[in-house]
Amino acid sequence: MSGTGGDSGRNADRSTDRSIGDGPASPAPSAPGAVSPAQSAPGGPGGGHAASAGPDEGPRPPSWQALITGLLMALVMATIMVTTYVSAQHAVVARDLPWGVTGSSPLTTAVQEHISLKIHHYKDQAALEDAANRTEIYGGFVTQSNTVVIAEAASLVAPGQMPALYEKAAKAQGQHLAFKVTNKLPKEDPLGVVPGIAVFVLLVAGYLGSTLAMQRTGTAAARRRVLSLIGYAIVAGLVFDVIIGPILDAYPDAGTNFWPLWGEFTLMCLAVALLAATLQSLIGPIGTLLTVVIVVFFGNPSTGGVNGTAYLPAFWQYLGPVLPPWNGTTLVRNTLYFDGNAITQQLIVLSIYVVVGAALVTISTYGHLLWWRGTKRRPPISPEEEGGIAAIPPA
């Protein structure tokens, strides 16, 4: 018995030695129904969460502070939007409406008692009509023939308001009037809304393209960013032009107007895209919101819409010419309905946005304007921001 026991002990010792030399010993068989440590508990990879998770594993509950901050930002943005749109458009009252005359008349004096006019003097009816075609005036009164001239495409309100005021004054004084309409709106756009709609879409396309490009690349000022935005604007302008003109037939003389509108659409889209890229390069994610505030919340109401700039409050009349939307809307409208007259200022302003924006984004690419943010450049668009604000309805 003792010999057998001794042999068993020596065999056990040799077995232990082999186990230590060869590596870890195999785990002991598990009892039926037992769960090994390596297996997932219910809710693991095969069914759920692990039995014990570290403190950093799994989604954390949302922070109430972050939630409230986000809702407050949305409330502030909505408040700005309702304030700007309503303040600009709630009262359709003319303020210094540009109006031409060929001489003094008691009829014009009577009309001025009911509407604010900025009088321009011309030698005859031909000169007055030429001024209307150059968008200097909304229309005028020819004293020699008692003729009311109205430029229909200049405003949706003035063609009805001004003849009515003159007719009322003429009836009171026992005079007869004649009427002449110039710059008529075409059947493709009888209300003159196409320029405003096209420009609004270009605003969204501009800042959305810049935002999505950065969301995908993780940086606002990447190499070749300006070139990529130029290419994007060219394609976007072409697509919109094809849809609005040849496909939907929404503007007149598509064969003639197609090519200049393509360039104007491209310029408008690129100006807003580079404005967005510049702001996002300098101040990060908030640059997207600031772009929306500038071009949509303030820029879009300052265009005057179909009513015309003369029917805006004074603040909006002064603000519009320095922002892309007013210049873009005026550029497209004058190209379509005023024989391409009076577009030099608009082309210059939009070109300034493009040149300055391209320069700032290029400089930001090499970090020369990021000194105040430290040496480490942080991505302006987080993975959670899938495109910024993309759907803001027009007023």
PDB file of N, CA and C in Angstrom, residues 145-223:
ATOM      1  N   SER A 145     -48.855 114.502 -69.973  1.00  0.00           N
ATOM      2  CA  SER A 145     -49.938 113.657 -70.503  1.00  0.00           C
ATOM      3  C   SER A 145     -50.769 112.989 -69.415  1.00  0.00           C
ATOM      4  N   ASN A 146     -50.532 113.356 -68.161  1.00  0.00           N
ATOM      5  CA  ASN A 146     -51.240 112.725 -67.036  1.00  0.00           C
ATOM      6  C   ASN A 146     -51.166 111.192 -67.122  1.00  0.00           C
ATOM      7  N   THR A 147     -49.938 110.694 -67.349  1.00  0.00           N
ATOM      8  CA  THR A 147     -49.732 109.254 -67.489  1.00  0.00           C
ATOM      9  C   THR A 147     -48.970 108.712 -66.286  1.00  0.00           C
ATOM     10  N   VAL A 148     -49.525 107.674 -65.693  1.00  0.00           N
ATOM     11  CA  VAL A 148     -48.851 106.972 -64.600  1.00  0.00           C
ATOM     12  C   VAL A 148     -48.072 105.803 -65.194  1.00  0.00           C
ATOM     13  N   VAL A 149     -46.758 105.830 -65.030  1.00  0.00           N
ATOM     14  CA  VAL A 149     -45.890 104.751 -65.511  1.00  0.00           C
ATOM     15  C   VAL A 149     -45.492 103.897 -64.311  1.00  0.00           C
ATOM     16  N   ILE A 150     -45.622 102.598 -64.453  1.00  0.00           N
ATOM     17  CA  ILE A 150     -45.306 101.712 -63.329  1.00  0.00           C
ATOM     18  C   ILE A 150     -44.446 100.554 -63.826  1.00  0.00           C
ATOM     19  N   ALA A 151     -43.344 100.269 -63.109  1.00  0.00           N
ATOM     20  CA  ALA A 151     -42.479  99.123 -63.405  1.00  0.00           C
ATOM     21  C   ALA A 151     -42.986  97.932 -62.596  1.00  0.00           C
ATOM     22  N   GLU A 152     -43.659  97.034 -63.271  1.00  0.00           N
ATOM     23  CA  GLU A 152     -44.350  95.946 -62.575  1.00  0.00           C
ATOM     24  C   GLU A 152     -43.402  95.038 -61.807  1.00  0.00           C
ATOM     25  N   ALA A 153     -42.234  94.742 -62.351  1.00  0.00           N
ATOM     26  CA  ALA A 153     -41.313  93.796 -61.721  1.00  0.00           C
ATOM     27  C   ALA A 153     -40.600  94.367 -60.505  1.00  0.00           C
ATOM     28  N   ALA A 154     -40.714  95.679 -60.279  1.00  0.00           N
ATOM     29  CA  ALA A 154     -40.019  96.286 -59.145  1.00  0.00           C
ATOM     30  C   ALA A 154     -40.677  95.951 -57.817  1.00  0.00           C
ATOM     31  N   SER A 155     -41.982  95.716 -57.830  1.00  0.00           N
ATOM     32  CA  SER A 155     -42.696  95.478 -56.581  1.00  0.00           C
ATOM     33  C   SER A 155     -44.048  94.860 -56.887  1.00  0.00           C
ATOM     34  N   LEU A 156     -44.513  94.020 -55.980  1.00  0.00           N
ATOM     35  CA  LEU A 156     -45.848  93.450 -56.118  1.00  0.00           C
ATOM     36  C   LEU A 156     -46.918  94.392 -55.581  1.00  0.00           C
ATOM     37  N   VAL A 157     -46.510  95.356 -54.756  1.00  0.00           N
ATOM     38  CA  VAL A 157     -47.464  96.263 -54.108  1.00  0.00           C
ATOM     39  C   VAL A 157     -47.654  97.553 -54.899  1.00  0.00           C
ATOM     40  N   ALA A 158     -46.552  98.162 -55.333  1.00  0.00           N
ATOM     41  CA  ALA A 158     -46.612  99.465 -55.993  1.00  0.00           C
ATOM     42  C   ALA A 158     -47.512  99.494 -57.233  1.00  0.00           C
ATOM     43  N   PRO A 159     -47.533  98.463 -58.087  1.00  0.00           N
ATOM     44  CA  PRO A 159     -48.389  98.526 -59.279  1.00  0.00           C
ATOM     45  C   PRO A 159     -49.873  98.640 -58.965  1.00  0.00           C
ATOM     46  N   GLY A 160     -50.283  98.222 -57.817  1.00  0.00           N
ATOM     47  CA  GLY A 160     -51.681  98.396 -57.435  1.00  0.00           C
ATOM     48  C   GLY A 160     -51.902  99.655 -56.615  1.00  0.00           C
ATOM     49  N   GLN A 161     -50.940  99.991 -55.777  1.00  0.00           N
ATOM     50  CA  GLN A 161     -51.108 101.121 -54.863  1.00  0.00           C
ATOM     51  C   GLN A 161     -50.984 102.471 -55.555  1.00  0.00           C
ATOM     52  N   MET A 162     -49.949 102.667 -56.350  1.00  0.00           N
ATOM     53  CA  MET A 162     -49.704 103.978 -56.944  1.00  0.00           C
ATOM     54  C   MET A 162     -50.782 104.393 -57.951  1.00  0.00           C
ATOM     55  N   PRO A 163     -51.179 103.552 -58.893  1.00  0.00           N
ATOM     56  CA  PRO A 163     -52.273 103.951 -59.785  1.00  0.00           C
ATOM     57  C   PRO A 163     -53.556 104.267 -59.029  1.00  0.00           C
ATOM     58  N   ALA A 164     -53.838 103.515 -57.949  1.00  0.00           N
ATOM     59  CA  ALA A 164     -55.051 103.774 -57.180  1.00  0.00           C
ATOM     60  C   ALA A 164     -55.008 105.138 -56.501  1.00  0.00           C
ATOM     61  N   LEU A 165     -53.839 105.511 -55.968  1.00  0.00           N
ATOM     62  CA  LEU A 165     -53.718 106.819 -55.320  1.00  0.00           C
ATOM     63  C   LEU A 165     -53.840 107.954 -56.334  1.00  0.00           C
ATOM     64  N   TYR A 166     -53.225 107.801 -57.482  1.00  0.00           N
ATOM     65  CA  TYR A 166     -53.339 108.837 -58.524  1.00  0.00           C
ATOM     66  C   TYR A 166     -54.765 108.919 -59.056  1.00  0.00           C
ATOM     67  N   GLU A 167     -55.413 107.792 -59.193  1.00  0.00           N
ATOM     68  CA  GLU A 167     -56.785 107.795 -59.699  1.00  0.00           C
ATOM     69  C   GLU A 167     -57.724 108.490 -58.711  1.00  0.00           C
ATOM     70  N   LYS A 168     -57.497 108.258 -57.447  1.00  0.00           N
ATOM     71  CA  LYS A 168     -58.313 108.923 -56.436  1.00  0.00           C
ATOM     72  C   LYS A 168     -58.105 110.432 -56.468  1.00  0.00           C
ATOM     73  N   ALA A 169     -56.837 110.861 -56.601  1.00  0.00           N
ATOM     74  CA  ALA A 169     -56.547 112.296 -56.662  1.00  0.00           C
ATOM     75  C   ALA A 169     -57.114 112.915 -57.936  1.00  0.00           C
ATOM     76  N   ALA A 170     -57.015 112.200 -59.062  1.00  0.00           N
ATOM     77  CA  ALA A 170     -57.529 112.728 -60.333  1.00  0.00           C
ATOM     78  C   ALA A 170     -59.045 112.850 -60.304  1.00  0.00           C
ATOM     79  N   LYS A 171     -59.704 111.910 -59.704  1.00  0.00           N
ATOM     80  CA  LYS A 171     -61.169 111.968 -59.603  1.00  0.00           C
ATOM     81  C   LYS A 171     -61.600 113.153 -58.765  1.00  0.00           C
ATOM     82  N   ALA A 172     -60.871 113.417 -57.699  1.00  0.00           N
ATOM     83  CA  ALA A 172     -61.215 114.552 -56.843  1.00  0.00           C
ATOM     84  C   ALA A 172     -61.015 115.884 -57.563  1.00  0.00           C
ATOM     85  N   GLN A 173     -60.094 115.933 -58.502  1.00  0.00           N
ATOM     86  CA  GLN A 173     -59.803 117.182 -59.215  1.00  0.00           C
ATOM     87  C   GLN A 173     -60.405 117.203 -60.613  1.00  0.00           C
ATOM     88  N   GLY A 174     -61.171 116.172 -60.950  1.00  0.00           N
ATOM     89  CA  GLY A 174     -61.837 116.146 -62.242  1.00  0.00           C
ATOM     90  C   GLY A 174     -60.915 115.968 -63.416  1.00  0.00           C
ATOM     91  N   GLN A 175     -59.862 115.197 -63.257  1.00  0.00           N
ATOM     92  CA  GLN A 175     -58.917 114.967 -64.349  1.00  0.00           C
ATOM     93  C   GLN A 175     -58.963 113.500 -64.783  1.00  0.00           C
ATOM     94  N   HIS A 176     -58.456 113.247 -65.975  1.00  0.00           N
ATOM     95  CA  HIS A 176     -58.404 111.896 -66.523  1.00  0.00           C
ATOM     96  C   HIS A 176     -56.949 111.431 -66.589  1.00  0.00           C
ATOM     97  N   LEU A 177     -56.757 110.119 -66.405  1.00  0.00           N
ATOM     98  CA  LEU A 177     -55.416 109.552 -66.367  1.00  0.00           C
ATOM     99  C   LEU A 177     -55.220 108.516 -67.458  1.00  0.00           C
ATOM    100  N   ALA A 178     -53.969 108.318 -67.808  1.00  0.00           N
ATOM    101  CA  ALA A 178     -53.554 107.202 -68.662  1.00  0.00           C
ATOM    102  C   ALA A 178     -52.534 106.379 -67.878  1.00  0.00           C
ATOM    103  N   PHE A 179     -52.430 105.111 -68.226  1.00  0.00           N
ATOM    104  CA  PHE A 179     -51.537 104.214 -67.486  1.00  0.00           C
ATOM    105  C   PHE A 179     -50.665 103.439 -68.459  1.00  0.00           C
ATOM    106  N   LYS A 180     -49.428 103.224 -68.061  1.00  0.00           N
ATOM    107  CA  LYS A 180     -48.504 102.430 -68.861  1.00  0.00           C
ATOM    108  C   LYS A 180     -47.664 101.555 -67.935  1.00  0.00           C
ATOM    109  N   VAL A 181     -47.581 100.280 -68.263  1.00  0.00           N
ATOM    110  CA  VAL A 181     -46.815  99.317 -67.467  1.00  0.00           C
ATOM    111  C   VAL A 181     -45.548  98.948 -68.222  1.00  0.00           C
ATOM    112  N   THR A 182     -44.404  99.057 -67.551  1.00  0.00           N
ATOM    113  CA  THR A 182     -43.128  98.629 -68.126  1.00  0.00           C
ATOM    114  C   THR A 182     -42.571  97.467 -67.302  1.00  0.00           C
ATOM    115  N   ASN A 183     -41.568  96.798 -67.848  1.00  0.00           N
ATOM    116  CA  ASN A 183     -40.908  95.680 -67.145  1.00  0.00           C
ATOM    117  C   ASN A 183     -41.935  94.709 -66.577  1.00  0.00           C
ATOM    118  N   LYS A 184     -42.793  94.246 -67.476  1.00  0.00           N
ATOM    119  CA  LYS A 184     -43.867  93.343 -67.061  1.00  0.00           C
ATOM    120  C   LYS A 184     -43.303  91.992 -66.608  1.00  0.00           C
ATOM    121  N   LEU A 185     -43.965  91.415 -65.632  1.00  0.00           N
ATOM    122  CA  LEU A 185     -43.589  90.079 -65.191  1.00  0.00           C
ATOM    123  C   LEU A 185     -44.080  89.055 -66.201  1.00  0.00           C
ATOM    124  N   PRO A 186     -43.282  88.025 -66.473  1.00  0.00           N
ATOM    125  CA  PRO A 186     -43.663  87.040 -67.496  1.00  0.00           C
ATOM    126  C   PRO A 186     -44.677  86.039 -66.961  1.00  0.00           C
ATOM    127  N   LYS A 187     -45.273  85.309 -67.876  1.00  0.00           N
ATOM    128  CA  LYS A 187     -46.241  84.288 -67.480  1.00  0.00           C
ATOM    129  C   LYS A 187     -45.586  83.168 -66.673  1.00  0.00           C
ATOM    130  N   GLU A 188     -44.271  82.972 -66.874  1.00  0.00           N
ATOM    131  CA  GLU A 188     -43.578  81.921 -66.113  1.00  0.00           C
ATOM    132  C   GLU A 188     -43.448  82.286 -64.635  1.00  0.00           C
ATOM    133  N   ASP A 189     -43.475  83.566 -64.327  1.00  0.00           N
ATOM    134  CA  ASP A 189     -43.322  84.026 -62.942  1.00  0.00           C
ATOM    135  C   ASP A 189     -44.209  85.252 -62.718  1.00  0.00           C
ATOM    136  N   PRO A 190     -45.524  85.082 -62.707  1.00  0.00           N
ATOM    137  CA  PRO A 190     -46.440  86.229 -62.679  1.00  0.00           C
ATOM    138  C   PRO A 190     -46.384  87.046 -61.403  1.00  0.00           C
ATOM    139  N   LEU A 191     -45.851  86.493 -60.319  1.00  0.00           N
ATOM    140  CA  LEU A 191     -45.756  87.229 -59.059  1.00  0.00           C
ATOM    141  C   LEU A 191     -44.338  87.665 -58.734  1.00  0.00           C
ATOM    142  N   GLY A 192     -43.380  87.289 -59.548  1.00  0.00           N
ATOM    143  CA  GLY A 192     -41.995  87.689 -59.325  1.00  0.00           C
ATOM    144  C   GLY A 192     -41.325  87.022 -58.149  1.00  0.00           C
ATOM    145  N   VAL A 193     -41.726  85.793 -57.843  1.00  0.00           N
ATOM    146  CA  VAL A 193     -41.188  85.112 -56.661  1.00  0.00           C
ATOM    147  C   VAL A 193     -39.952  84.258 -56.956  1.00  0.00           C
ATOM    148  N   VAL A 194     -39.679  83.968 -58.228  1.00  0.00           N
ATOM    149  CA  VAL A 194     -38.603  83.038 -58.563  1.00  0.00           C
ATOM    150  C   VAL A 194     -37.234  83.518 -58.080  1.00  0.00           C
ATOM    151  N   PRO A 195     -36.856  84.800 -58.263  1.00  0.00           N
ATOM    152  CA  PRO A 195     -35.539  85.217 -57.763  1.00  0.00           C
ATOM    153  C   PRO A 195     -35.367  84.985 -56.259  1.00  0.00           C
ATOM    154  N   GLY A 196     -36.381  85.305 -55.468  1.00  0.00           N
ATOM    155  CA  GLY A 196     -36.277  85.110 -54.021  1.00  0.00           C
ATOM    156  C   GLY A 196     -36.170  83.650 -53.628  1.00  0.00           C
ATOM    157  N   ILE A 197     -36.957  82.807 -54.276  1.00  0.00           N
ATOM    158  CA  ILE A 197     -36.900  81.371 -53.963  1.00  0.00           C
ATOM    159  C   ILE A 197     -35.543  80.794 -54.348  1.00  0.00           C
ATOM    160  N   ALA A 198     -35.071  81.147 -55.539  1.00  0.00           N
ATOM    161  CA  ALA A 198     -33.773  80.624 -55.995  1.00  0.00           C
ATOM    162  C   ALA A 198     -32.663  81.026 -55.046  1.00  0.00           C
ATOM    163  N   VAL A 199     -32.676  82.279 -54.604  1.00  0.00           N
ATOM    164  CA  VAL A 199     -31.615  82.751 -53.716  1.00  0.00           C
ATOM    165  C   VAL A 199     -31.703  82.077 -52.350  1.00  0.00           C
ATOM    166  N   PHE A 200     -32.905  81.858 -51.834  1.00  0.00           N
ATOM    167  CA  PHE A 200     -33.023  81.188 -50.543  1.00  0.00           C
ATOM    168  C   PHE A 200     -32.436  79.780 -50.593  1.00  0.00           C
ATOM    169  N   VAL A 201     -32.728  79.066 -51.680  1.00  0.00           N
ATOM    170  CA  VAL A 201     -32.164  77.721 -51.830  1.00  0.00           C
ATOM    171  C   VAL A 201     -30.638  77.777 -51.926  1.00  0.00           C
ATOM    172  N   LEU A 202     -30.131  78.795 -52.608  1.00  0.00           N
ATOM    173  CA  LEU A 202     -28.678  78.944 -52.713  1.00  0.00           C
ATOM    174  C   LEU A 202     -28.049  79.253 -51.364  1.00  0.00           C
ATOM    175  N   LEU A 203     -28.745  80.010 -50.506  1.00  0.00           N
ATOM    176  CA  LEU A 203     -28.242  80.257 -49.151  1.00  0.00           C
ATOM    177  C   LEU A 203     -28.058  78.948 -48.401  1.00  0.00           C
ATOM    178  N   VAL A 204     -29.092  78.126 -48.430  1.00  0.00           N
ATOM    179  CA  VAL A 204     -29.031  76.842 -47.730  1.00  0.00           C
ATOM    180  C   VAL A 204     -27.960  75.949 -48.333  1.00  0.00           C
ATOM    181  N   ALA A 205     -27.896  75.908 -49.665  1.00  0.00           N
ATOM    182  CA  ALA A 205     -26.892  75.067 -50.325  1.00  0.00           C
ATOM    183  C   ALA A 205     -25.483  75.511 -49.964  1.00  0.00           C
ATOM    184  N   GLY A 206     -25.263  76.821 -49.835  1.00  0.00           N
ATOM    185  CA  GLY A 206     -23.932  77.319 -49.530  1.00  0.00           C
ATOM    186  C   GLY A 206     -23.451  76.905 -48.156  1.00  0.00           C
ATOM    187  N   TYR A 207     -24.210  77.247 -47.099  1.00  0.00           N
ATOM    188  CA  TYR A 207     -23.704  76.928 -45.759  1.00  0.00           C
ATOM    189  C   TYR A 207     -23.825  75.448 -45.444  1.00  0.00           C
ATOM    190  N   LEU A 208     -24.800  74.764 -46.052  1.00  0.00           N
ATOM    191  CA  LEU A 208     -24.921  73.334 -45.813  1.00  0.00           C
ATOM    192  C   LEU A 208     -23.773  72.567 -46.464  1.00  0.00           C
ATOM    193  N   GLY A 209     -23.371  72.983 -47.667  1.00  0.00           N
ATOM    194  CA  GLY A 209     -22.248  72.326 -48.315  1.00  0.00           C
ATOM    195  C   GLY A 209     -20.969  72.479 -47.519  1.00  0.00           C
ATOM    196  N   SER A 210     -20.714  73.691 -47.015  1.00  0.00           N
ATOM    197  CA  SER A 210     -19.517  73.908 -46.212  1.00  0.00           C
ATOM    198  C   SER A 210     -19.564  73.102 -44.923  1.00  0.00           C
ATOM    199  N   THR A 211     -20.722  73.068 -44.295  1.00  0.00           N
ATOM    200  CA  THR A 211     -20.854  72.357 -43.021  1.00  0.00           C
ATOM    201  C   THR A 211     -20.674  70.856 -43.186  1.00  0.00           C
ATOM    202  N   LEU A 212     -21.312  70.278 -44.192  1.00  0.00           N
ATOM    203  CA  LEU A 212     -21.186  68.838 -44.404  1.00  0.00           C
ATOM    204  C   LEU A 212     -19.771  68.458 -44.825  1.00  0.00           C
ATOM    205  N   ALA A 213     -19.111  69.314 -45.594  1.00  0.00           N
ATOM    206  CA  ALA A 213     -17.729  69.028 -45.973  1.00  0.00           C
ATOM    207  C   ALA A 213     -16.837  68.950 -44.749  1.00  0.00           C
ATOM    208  N   MET A 214     -17.051  69.844 -43.801  1.00  0.00           N
ATOM    209  CA  MET A 214     -16.238  69.820 -42.589  1.00  0.00           C
ATOM    210  C   MET A 214     -16.641  68.705 -41.647  1.00  0.00           C
ATOM    211  N   GLN A 215     -17.916  68.382 -41.644  1.00  0.00           N
ATOM    212  CA  GLN A 215     -18.348  67.271 -40.795  1.00  0.00           C
ATOM    213  C   GLN A 215     -17.695  65.967 -41.230  1.00  0.00           C
ATOM    214  N   ARG A 216     -17.504  65.832 -42.538  1.00  0.00           N
ATOM    215  CA  ARG A 216     -16.893  64.605 -43.045  1.00  0.00           C
ATOM    216  C   ARG A 216     -15.382  64.594 -42.908  1.00  0.00           C
ATOM    217  N   THR A 217     -14.763  65.759 -42.986  1.00  0.00           N
ATOM    218  CA  THR A 217     -13.307  65.810 -42.900  1.00  0.00           C
ATOM    219  C   THR A 217     -12.820  66.121 -41.495  1.00  0.00           C
ATOM    220  N   GLY A 218     -13.700  66.647 -40.642  1.00  0.00           N
ATOM    221  CA  GLY A 218     -13.337  66.917 -39.261  1.00  0.00           C
ATOM    222  C   GLY A 218     -12.596  68.212 -39.045  1.00  0.00           C
ATOM    223  N   THR A 219     -12.484  69.064 -40.062  1.00  0.00           N
ATOM    224  CA  THR A 219     -11.791  70.329 -39.889  1.00  0.00           C
ATOM    225  C   THR A 219     -12.397  71.367 -40.808  1.00  0.00           C
ATOM    226  N   ALA A 220     -12.339  72.622 -40.371  1.00  0.00           N
ATOM    227  CA  ALA A 220     -12.941  73.698 -41.155  1.00  0.00           C
ATOM    228  C   ALA A 220     -12.012  74.194 -42.249  1.00  0.00           C
ATOM    229  N   ALA A 221     -10.729  74.185 -41.989  1.00  0.00           N
ATOM    230  CA  ALA A 221      -9.771  74.753 -42.940  1.00  0.00           C
ATOM    231  C   ALA A 221      -8.792  73.680 -43.389  1.00  0.00           C
ATOM    232  N   ALA A 222      -9.237  72.843 -44.292  1.00  0.00           N
ATOM    233  CA  ALA A 222      -8.376  71.786 -44.816  1.00  0.00           C
ATOM    234  C   ALA A 222      -7.774  72.237 -46.136  1.00  0.00           C
ATOM    235  N   ARG A 223      -6.692  71.587 -46.505  1.00  0.00           N
ATOM    236  CA  ARG A 223      -6.080  71.899 -47.788  1.00  0.00           C
ATOM    237  C   ARG A 223      -7.058  71.581 -48.917  1.00  0.00           C
TER     238      ARG A 223
END
